[in-house]
mmCIF file of C-alpha atoms in Angstrom:
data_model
loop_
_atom_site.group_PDB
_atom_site.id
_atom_site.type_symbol
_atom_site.label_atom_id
_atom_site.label_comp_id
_atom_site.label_asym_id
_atom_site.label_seq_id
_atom_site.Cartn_x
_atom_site.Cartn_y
_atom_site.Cartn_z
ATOM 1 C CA UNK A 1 53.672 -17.787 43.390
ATOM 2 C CA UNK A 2 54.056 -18.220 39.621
ATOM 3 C CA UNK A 3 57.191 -19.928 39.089
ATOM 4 C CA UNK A 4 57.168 -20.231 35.603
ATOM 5 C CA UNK A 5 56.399 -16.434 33.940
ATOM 6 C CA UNK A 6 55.576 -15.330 30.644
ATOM 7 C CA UNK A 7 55.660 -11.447 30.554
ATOM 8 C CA UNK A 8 54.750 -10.782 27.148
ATOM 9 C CA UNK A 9 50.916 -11.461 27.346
ATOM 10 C CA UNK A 10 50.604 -11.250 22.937
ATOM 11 C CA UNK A 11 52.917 -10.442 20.229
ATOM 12 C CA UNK A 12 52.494 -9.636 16.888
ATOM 13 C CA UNK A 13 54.947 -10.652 14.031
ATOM 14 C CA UNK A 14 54.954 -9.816 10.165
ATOM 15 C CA UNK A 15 54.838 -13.235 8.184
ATOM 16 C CA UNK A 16 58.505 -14.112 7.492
ATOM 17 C CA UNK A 17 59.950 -12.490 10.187
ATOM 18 C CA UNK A 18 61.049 -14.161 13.027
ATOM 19 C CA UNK A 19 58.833 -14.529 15.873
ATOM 20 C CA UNK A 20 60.831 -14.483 19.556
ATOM 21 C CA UNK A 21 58.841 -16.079 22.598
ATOM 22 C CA UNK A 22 59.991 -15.605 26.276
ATOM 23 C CA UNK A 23 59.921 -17.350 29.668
ATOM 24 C CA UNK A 24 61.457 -16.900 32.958
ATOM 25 C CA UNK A 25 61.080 -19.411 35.261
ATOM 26 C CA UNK A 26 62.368 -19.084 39.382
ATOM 27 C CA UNK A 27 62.541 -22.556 40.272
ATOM 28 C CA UNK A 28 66.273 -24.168 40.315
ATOM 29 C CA UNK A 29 65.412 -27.623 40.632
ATOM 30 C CA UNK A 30 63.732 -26.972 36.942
ATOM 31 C CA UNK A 31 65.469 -29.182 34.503
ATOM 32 C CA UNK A 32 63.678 -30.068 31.791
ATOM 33 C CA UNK A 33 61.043 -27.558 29.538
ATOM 34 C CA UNK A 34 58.491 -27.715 27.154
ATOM 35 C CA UNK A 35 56.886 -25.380 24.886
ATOM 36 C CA UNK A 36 53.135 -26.181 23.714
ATOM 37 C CA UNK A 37 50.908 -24.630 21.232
ATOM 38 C CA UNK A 38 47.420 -23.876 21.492
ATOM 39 C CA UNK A 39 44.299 -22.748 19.319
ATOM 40 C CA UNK A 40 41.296 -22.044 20.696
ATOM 41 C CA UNK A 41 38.834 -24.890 21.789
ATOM 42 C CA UNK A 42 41.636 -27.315 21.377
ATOM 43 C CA UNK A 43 44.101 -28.838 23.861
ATOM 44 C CA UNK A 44 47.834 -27.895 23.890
ATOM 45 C CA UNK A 45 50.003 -29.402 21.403
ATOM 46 C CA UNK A 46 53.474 -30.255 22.171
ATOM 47 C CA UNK A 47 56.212 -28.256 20.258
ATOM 48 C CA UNK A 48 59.077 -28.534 21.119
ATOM 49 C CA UNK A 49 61.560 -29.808 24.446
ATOM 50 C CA UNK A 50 64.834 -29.146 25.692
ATOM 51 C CA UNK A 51 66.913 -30.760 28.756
ATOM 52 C CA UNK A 52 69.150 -28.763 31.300
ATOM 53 C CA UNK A 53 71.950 -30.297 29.696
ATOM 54 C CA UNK A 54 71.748 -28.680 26.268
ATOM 55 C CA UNK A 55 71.297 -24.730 25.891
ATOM 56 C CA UNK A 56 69.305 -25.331 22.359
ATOM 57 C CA UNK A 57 67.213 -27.538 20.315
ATOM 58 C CA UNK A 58 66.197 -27.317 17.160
ATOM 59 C CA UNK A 59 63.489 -28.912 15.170
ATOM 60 C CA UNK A 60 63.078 -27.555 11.687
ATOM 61 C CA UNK A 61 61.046 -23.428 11.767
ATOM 62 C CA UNK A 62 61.419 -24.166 15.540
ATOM 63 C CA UNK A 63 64.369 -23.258 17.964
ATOM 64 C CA UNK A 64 64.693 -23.539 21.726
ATOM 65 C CA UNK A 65 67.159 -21.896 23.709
ATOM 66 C CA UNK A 66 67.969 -22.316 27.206
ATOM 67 C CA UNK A 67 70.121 -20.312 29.586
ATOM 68 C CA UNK A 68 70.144 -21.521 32.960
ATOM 69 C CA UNK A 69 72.499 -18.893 34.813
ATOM 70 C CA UNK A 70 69.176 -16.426 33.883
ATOM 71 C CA UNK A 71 66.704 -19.284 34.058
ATOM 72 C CA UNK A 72 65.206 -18.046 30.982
ATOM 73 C CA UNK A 73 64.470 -19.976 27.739
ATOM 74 C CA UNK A 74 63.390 -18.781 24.437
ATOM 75 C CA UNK A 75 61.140 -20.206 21.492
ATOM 76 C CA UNK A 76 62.229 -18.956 17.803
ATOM 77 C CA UNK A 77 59.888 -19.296 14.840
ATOM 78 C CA UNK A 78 61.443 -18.779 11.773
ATOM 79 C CA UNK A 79 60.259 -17.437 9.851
ATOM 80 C CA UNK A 80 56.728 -17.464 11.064
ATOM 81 C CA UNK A 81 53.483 -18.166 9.134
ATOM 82 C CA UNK A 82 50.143 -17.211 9.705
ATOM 83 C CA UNK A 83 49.341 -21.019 10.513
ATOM 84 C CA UNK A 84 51.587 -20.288 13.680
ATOM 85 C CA UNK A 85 49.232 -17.867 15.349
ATOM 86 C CA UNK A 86 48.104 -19.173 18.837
ATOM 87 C CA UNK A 87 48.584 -18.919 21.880
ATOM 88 C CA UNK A 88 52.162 -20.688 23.176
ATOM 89 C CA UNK A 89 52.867 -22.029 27.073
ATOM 90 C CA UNK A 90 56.158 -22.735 28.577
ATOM 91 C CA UNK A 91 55.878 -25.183 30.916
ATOM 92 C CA UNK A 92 58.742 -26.511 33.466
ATOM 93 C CA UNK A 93 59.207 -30.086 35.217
ATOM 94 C CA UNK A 94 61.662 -30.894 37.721
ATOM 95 C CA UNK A 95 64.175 -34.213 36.605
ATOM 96 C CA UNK A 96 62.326 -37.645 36.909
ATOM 97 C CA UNK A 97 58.755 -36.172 38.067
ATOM 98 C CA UNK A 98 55.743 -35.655 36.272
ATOM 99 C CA UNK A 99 54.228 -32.787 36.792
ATOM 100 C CA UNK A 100 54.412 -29.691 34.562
ATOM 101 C CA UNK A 101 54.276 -25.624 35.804
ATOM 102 C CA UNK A 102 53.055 -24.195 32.935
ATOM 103 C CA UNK A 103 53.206 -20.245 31.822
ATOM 104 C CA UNK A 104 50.172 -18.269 31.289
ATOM 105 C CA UNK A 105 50.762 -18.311 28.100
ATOM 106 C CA UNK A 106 51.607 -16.013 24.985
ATOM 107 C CA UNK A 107 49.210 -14.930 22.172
ATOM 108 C CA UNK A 108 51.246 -15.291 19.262
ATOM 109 C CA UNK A 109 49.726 -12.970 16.215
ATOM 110 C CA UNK A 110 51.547 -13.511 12.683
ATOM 111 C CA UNK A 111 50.457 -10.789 10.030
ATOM 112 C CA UNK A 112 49.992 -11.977 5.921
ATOM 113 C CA UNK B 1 43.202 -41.396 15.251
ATOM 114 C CA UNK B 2 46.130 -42.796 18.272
ATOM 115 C CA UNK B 3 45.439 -39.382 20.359
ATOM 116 C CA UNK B 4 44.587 -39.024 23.661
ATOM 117 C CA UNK B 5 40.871 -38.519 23.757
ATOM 118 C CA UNK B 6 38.214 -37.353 25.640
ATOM 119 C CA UNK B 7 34.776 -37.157 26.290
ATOM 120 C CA UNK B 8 32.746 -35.178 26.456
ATOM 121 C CA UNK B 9 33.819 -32.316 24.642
ATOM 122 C CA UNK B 10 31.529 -29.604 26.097
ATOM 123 C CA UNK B 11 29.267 -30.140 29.443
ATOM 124 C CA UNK B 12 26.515 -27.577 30.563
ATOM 125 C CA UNK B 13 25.402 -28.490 34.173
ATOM 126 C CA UNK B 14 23.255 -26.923 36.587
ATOM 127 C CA UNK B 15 25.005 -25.756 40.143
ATOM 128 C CA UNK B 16 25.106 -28.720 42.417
ATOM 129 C CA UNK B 17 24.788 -31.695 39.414
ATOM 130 C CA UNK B 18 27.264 -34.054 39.406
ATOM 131 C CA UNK B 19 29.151 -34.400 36.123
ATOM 132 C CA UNK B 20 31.287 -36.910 34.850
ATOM 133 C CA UNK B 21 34.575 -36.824 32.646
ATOM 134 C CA UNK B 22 36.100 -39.543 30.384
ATOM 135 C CA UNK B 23 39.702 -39.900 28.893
ATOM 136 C CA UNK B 24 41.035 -42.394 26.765
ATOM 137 C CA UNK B 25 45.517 -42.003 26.904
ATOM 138 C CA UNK B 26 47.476 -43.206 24.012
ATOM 139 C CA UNK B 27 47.127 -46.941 24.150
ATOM 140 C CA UNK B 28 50.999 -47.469 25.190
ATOM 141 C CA UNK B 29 50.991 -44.605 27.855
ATOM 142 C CA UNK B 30 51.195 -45.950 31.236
ATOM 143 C CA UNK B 31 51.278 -42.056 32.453
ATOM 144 C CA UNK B 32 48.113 -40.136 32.963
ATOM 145 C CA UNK B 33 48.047 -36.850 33.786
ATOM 146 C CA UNK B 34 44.658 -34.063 34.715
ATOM 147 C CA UNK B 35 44.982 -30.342 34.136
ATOM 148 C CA UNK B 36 42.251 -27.781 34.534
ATOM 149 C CA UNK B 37 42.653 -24.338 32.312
ATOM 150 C CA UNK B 38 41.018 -21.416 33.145
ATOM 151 C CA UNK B 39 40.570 -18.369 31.166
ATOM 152 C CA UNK B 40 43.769 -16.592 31.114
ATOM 153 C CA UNK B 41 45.755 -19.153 32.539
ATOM 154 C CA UNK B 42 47.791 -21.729 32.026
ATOM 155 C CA UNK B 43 46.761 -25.579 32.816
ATOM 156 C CA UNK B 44 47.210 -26.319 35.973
ATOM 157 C CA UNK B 45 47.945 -29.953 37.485
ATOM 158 C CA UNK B 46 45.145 -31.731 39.254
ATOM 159 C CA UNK B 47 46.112 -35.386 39.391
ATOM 160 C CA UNK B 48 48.725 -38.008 38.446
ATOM 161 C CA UNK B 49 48.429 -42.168 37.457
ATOM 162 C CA UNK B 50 50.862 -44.080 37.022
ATOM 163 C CA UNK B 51 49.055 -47.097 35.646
ATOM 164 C CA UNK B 52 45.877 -47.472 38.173
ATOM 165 C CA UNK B 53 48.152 -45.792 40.830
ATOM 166 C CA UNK B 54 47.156 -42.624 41.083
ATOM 167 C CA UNK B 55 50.242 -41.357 42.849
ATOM 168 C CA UNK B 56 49.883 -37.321 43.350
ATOM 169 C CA UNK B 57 46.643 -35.197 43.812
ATOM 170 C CA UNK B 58 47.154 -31.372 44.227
ATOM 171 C CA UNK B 59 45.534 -29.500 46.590
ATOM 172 C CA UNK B 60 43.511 -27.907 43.854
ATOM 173 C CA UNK B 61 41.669 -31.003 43.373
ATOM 174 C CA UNK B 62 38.941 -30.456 46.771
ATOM 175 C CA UNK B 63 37.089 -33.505 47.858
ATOM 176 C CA UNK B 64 34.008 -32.792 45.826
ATOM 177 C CA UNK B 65 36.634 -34.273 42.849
ATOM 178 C CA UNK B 66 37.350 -37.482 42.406
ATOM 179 C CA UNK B 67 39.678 -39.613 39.415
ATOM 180 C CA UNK B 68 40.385 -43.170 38.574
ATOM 181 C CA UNK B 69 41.967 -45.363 36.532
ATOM 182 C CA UNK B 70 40.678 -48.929 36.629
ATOM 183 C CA UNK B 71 42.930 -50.983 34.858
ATOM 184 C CA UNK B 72 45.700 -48.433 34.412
ATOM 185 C CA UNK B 73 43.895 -47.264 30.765
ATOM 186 C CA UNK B 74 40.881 -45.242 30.776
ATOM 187 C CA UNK B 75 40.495 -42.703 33.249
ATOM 188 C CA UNK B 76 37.237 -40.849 34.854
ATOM 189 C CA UNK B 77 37.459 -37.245 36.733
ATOM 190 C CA UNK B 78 34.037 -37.092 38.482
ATOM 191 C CA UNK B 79 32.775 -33.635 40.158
ATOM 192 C CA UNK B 80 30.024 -33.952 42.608
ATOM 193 C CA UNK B 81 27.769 -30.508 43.413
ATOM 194 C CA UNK B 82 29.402 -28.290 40.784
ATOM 195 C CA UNK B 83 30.295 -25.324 41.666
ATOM 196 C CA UNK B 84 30.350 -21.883 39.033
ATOM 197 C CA UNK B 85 33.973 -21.703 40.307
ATOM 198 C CA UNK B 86 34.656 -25.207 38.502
ATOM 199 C CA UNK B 87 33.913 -23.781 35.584
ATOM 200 C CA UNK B 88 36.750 -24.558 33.267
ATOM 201 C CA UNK B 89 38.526 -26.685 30.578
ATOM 202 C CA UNK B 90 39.722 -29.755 31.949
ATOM 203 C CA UNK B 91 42.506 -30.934 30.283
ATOM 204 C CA UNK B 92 43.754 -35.042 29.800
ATOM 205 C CA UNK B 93 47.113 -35.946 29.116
ATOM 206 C CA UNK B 94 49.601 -39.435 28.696
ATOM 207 C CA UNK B 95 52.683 -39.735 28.364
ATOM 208 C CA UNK B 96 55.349 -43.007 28.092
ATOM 209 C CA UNK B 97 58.486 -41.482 30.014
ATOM 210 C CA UNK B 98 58.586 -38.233 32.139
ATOM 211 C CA UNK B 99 58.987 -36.111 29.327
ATOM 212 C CA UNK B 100 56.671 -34.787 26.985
ATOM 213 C CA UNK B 101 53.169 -35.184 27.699
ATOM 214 C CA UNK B 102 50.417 -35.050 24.885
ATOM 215 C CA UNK B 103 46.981 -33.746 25.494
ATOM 216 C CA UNK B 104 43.647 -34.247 24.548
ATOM 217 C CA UNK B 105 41.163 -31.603 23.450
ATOM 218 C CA UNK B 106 40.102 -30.879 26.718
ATOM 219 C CA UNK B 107 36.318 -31.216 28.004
ATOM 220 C CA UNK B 108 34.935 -27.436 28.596
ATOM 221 C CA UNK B 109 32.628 -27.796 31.502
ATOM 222 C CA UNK B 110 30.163 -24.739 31.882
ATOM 223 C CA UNK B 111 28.216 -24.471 35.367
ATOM 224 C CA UNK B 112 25.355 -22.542 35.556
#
């Protein structure tokens, strides 16, 4: 039962352009989310959050949207570099616990 | 460096050694968190401290694994008789509140 889905398993982006990330996620009780980056042999690195109370959040190339009626948030890169290919997670917590439900995760590709 | 580390970074065992994994959190982080990533997948949640309390196991985590977390700083995942099915990367994280957690490089533990 994956409760937190990322369909798109890679994507590739020309550099510039803006690179659009997606997850769905099933579980309601979901109310804060994460997205990590990851290159190989490393561990994830943490991009980028947003709470159930806010439908975006923005940190400088990065952009976060959140729309809970479709439980589905986004991650916008813009615009994207080549340093930005890797693979990205979503991952979901539930309010006051600890655990995250991570995505399998998308390969993000960005072209010179 | 103020990361989370761990050691060791790679581990080749034989089926049926035990092994033995080390993770330093971010020296304020009274969370500690164990994921396991397998190829393909996103990490997955083995085992929760809060502080030497280690409060949440998931049923991933069989009774040939064990963790502590003397002192609430360092922690220790031990496997006894690997298995080729434990093959993985096994992922530390800390974290200060329930939000964002930040990971280590992971320890990639090869059973053969």
């Amino acid at each position: 039962d994956q409760q937190v889905k990322q369909n798109s398993p890679s994507l590739s982006v020309q550099e510039g352009r803006i690179s659009i990330l997606n997850c769905d996620y099933t579980n309601s009780m979901f109310d804060y989310f994460l997205w990590y980056k990851k290159y190989p042999a490393e561990g994830p690195t943490f991009l980028i959050s947003i709470s159930s109370i806010k439908d975006k959040n923005e940190d400088g190339r990065f952009t976060v949207f959140l729309n809970k009626s479709a439980k589905h948030l986004s991650l916008h890169i813009v615009p994207s570099q080549p340093g930005d290919s890797a693979v990205y997670f979503c991952a979901a917590s539930p309010s006051g616990t600890y655990k995250y439900i991570f995505g399998t995760g998308t390969r993000l590709k960005v072209l010179a | 460096d103020t990361g989370v580390s761990q050691d060791p970074r790679h581990k080749i065992t034989k089926r049926g050694q035990n092994v033995t994994f080390r993770c330093d959190p971010i020296s304020e982080h009274n969370r500690l968190y164990w994921y396991r990533q397998t190829l393909g997948q996103g990490p997955e949640f083995l085992t929760y401290f809060q502080n030497e309390a280690q409060l949440e196991k998931s049923r991933l985590l069989s009774d040939r694994f064990s963790a502590e977390r003397p002192k609430g700083s360092f922690s220790t995942l031990e496997i006894q008789r690997t298995e080729q099915g434990d093959s993985a990367m096994y992922l530390c994280a800390s974290s200060l509140t329930t939000t964002e957690a930040f990971f280590g490089q992971g320890t990639r533990l090869t059973v053969v």
